[in-house]
Amino acid sequence: MNEHDLNKYDLKTPLAMALGAERESVALYESLRKRTRNYVLRERLRFFADEERKHEGILRTRIIKLFNDQLSPIEPLETHLEDGAKDYLKIATCTGNDACRAVGAC
């Protein structure tokens, strides 16, 4: 594939999708953080959410440089945040085999 083949593709769409993915990741980490009482896990999830926010900022800066334009994020078509958050939370909060069996995570 030569460089001319790439010219037919729209770069804005995948970048907008990437912005949407970063936002969705922040929402997931924040949702999990609010649902756990484990301090270490809460702080780790806060760190992950902050990292995703940085990624979004980097993407936005790049988009402005490339297009002299703001770009609205494209959110994923289907989000199962609540269901996924529950599954991750069950696994993340297990402290032993008995606890894991009690929540159905093992």
Short mmCIF file of C-alpha atoms in Angstrom, two decimals:
data_model
loop_
_atom_site.label_atom_id
_atom_site.label_comp_id
_atom_site.label_asym_id
_atom_site.label_seq_id
_atom_site.Cartn_x
_atom_site.Cartn_y
_atom_site.Cartn_z
CA MET A 1 0.00 0.00 0.00
CA ASN A 2 1.43 3.37 -0.92
CA GLU A 3 0.78 6.72 0.71
CA HIS A 4 -1.88 7.64 -1.85
CA ASP A 5 -4.04 4.71 -0.76
CA LEU A 6 -4.25 6.17 2.73
CA ASN A 7 -5.60 9.48 1.45
CA LYS A 8 -9.01 7.95 0.79
CA TYR A 9 -9.54 7.17 4.48
CA ASP A 10 -11.06 9.66 6.89
CA LEU A 11 -8.80 10.08 9.92
CA LYS A 12 -11.39 11.99 11.94
CA THR A 13 -13.65 8.97 12.47
CA PRO A 14 -11.11 6.69 14.18
CA LEU A 15 -9.84 9.61 16.27
CA ALA A 16 -13.40 10.43 17.35
CA MET A 17 -13.88 6.76 18.22
CA ALA A 18 -10.67 6.81 20.25
CA LEU A 19 -11.96 9.84 22.18
CA GLY A 20 -15.18 7.96 22.88
CA ALA A 21 -13.23 4.94 24.11
CA GLU A 22 -11.18 7.09 26.48
CA ARG A 23 -14.35 8.62 27.92
CA GLU A 24 -15.94 5.19 28.32
CA SER A 25 -12.84 3.97 30.15
CA VAL A 26 -13.00 6.91 32.56
CA ALA A 27 -16.66 6.13 33.22
CA LEU A 28 -15.89 2.46 33.89
CA TYR A 29 -13.04 3.19 36.31
CA GLU A 30 -15.05 5.87 38.12
CA SER A 31 -18.07 3.57 38.41
CA LEU A 32 -15.93 0.79 39.86
CA ARG A 33 -14.17 3.21 42.20
CA LYS A 34 -17.46 4.43 43.64
CA ARG A 35 -18.64 0.88 44.30
CA THR A 36 -15.70 -0.47 46.25
CA ARG A 37 -14.69 0.11 49.83
CA ASN A 38 -11.18 -1.25 49.32
CA TYR A 39 -8.90 1.80 49.66
CA VAL A 40 -6.03 0.37 47.59
CA LEU A 41 -8.38 -0.61 44.78
CA ARG A 42 -10.12 2.78 44.88
CA GLU A 43 -6.79 4.58 44.55
CA ARG A 44 -5.67 2.32 41.69
CA LEU A 45 -8.96 2.94 39.86
CA ARG A 46 -8.57 6.69 40.41
CA PHE A 47 -5.09 6.45 38.87
CA PHE A 48 -6.45 4.54 35.85
CA ALA A 49 -9.22 7.11 35.32
CA ASP A 50 -6.68 9.95 35.52
CA GLU A 51 -4.49 8.20 32.93
CA GLU A 52 -7.45 7.88 30.57
CA ARG A 53 -8.16 11.59 31.00
CA LYS A 54 -4.54 12.30 30.02
CA HIS A 55 -4.95 10.15 26.91
CA GLU A 56 -8.07 12.11 25.97
CA GLY A 57 -6.14 15.36 26.39
CA ILE A 58 -3.31 14.10 24.19
CA LEU A 59 -5.78 13.04 21.51
CA ARG A 60 -7.59 16.39 21.63
CA THR A 61 -4.29 18.28 21.29
CA ARG A 62 -3.31 16.11 18.33
CA ILE A 63 -6.70 16.57 16.67
CA ILE A 64 -6.48 20.36 16.98
CA LYS A 65 -2.99 20.30 15.44
CA LEU A 66 -4.10 18.04 12.59
CA PHE A 67 -7.43 19.62 11.76
CA ASN A 68 -7.45 23.05 13.47
CA ASP A 69 -10.76 21.82 14.80
CA GLN A 70 -12.49 20.35 17.81
CA LEU A 71 -13.85 16.86 17.34
CA SER A 72 -16.80 15.38 19.17
CA PRO A 73 -16.20 11.92 20.56
CA ILE A 74 -18.06 9.03 19.01
CA GLU A 75 -19.39 6.90 21.82
CA PRO A 76 -19.39 3.12 21.34
CA LEU A 77 -22.64 1.91 19.83
CA GLU A 78 -23.43 -0.41 22.72
CA THR A 79 -22.25 -0.02 26.29
CA HIS A 80 -22.78 -2.56 29.02
CA LEU A 81 -20.99 -0.53 31.69
CA GLU A 82 -23.27 -1.54 34.53
CA ASP A 83 -23.07 -5.27 33.79
CA GLY A 84 -19.33 -5.16 33.19
CA ALA A 85 -18.71 -3.07 36.29
CA LYS A 86 -20.57 -5.60 38.43
CA ASP A 87 -18.47 -8.48 37.10
CA TYR A 88 -15.19 -6.63 37.59
CA LEU A 89 -16.21 -5.52 41.05
CA LYS A 90 -17.05 -9.07 42.11
CA ILE A 91 -13.63 -10.28 41.07
CA ALA A 92 -11.73 -7.25 42.39
CA THR A 93 -13.26 -7.40 45.85
CA CYS A 94 -12.65 -11.10 46.47
CA THR A 95 -10.33 -11.55 49.44
CA GLY A 96 -10.33 -15.32 49.64
CA ASN A 97 -11.92 -18.45 48.28
CA ASP A 98 -14.94 -18.24 50.60
CA ALA A 99 -15.58 -14.62 49.61
CA CYS A 100 -15.17 -15.47 45.94
CA ARG A 101 -17.67 -18.31 46.15
CA ALA A 102 -20.12 -16.07 48.01
CA VAL A 103 -20.25 -13.57 45.15
CA GLY A 104 -19.99 -16.21 42.45
CA ALA A 105 -16.66 -14.96 41.13
CA CYS A 106 -14.88 -18.31 41.28
#
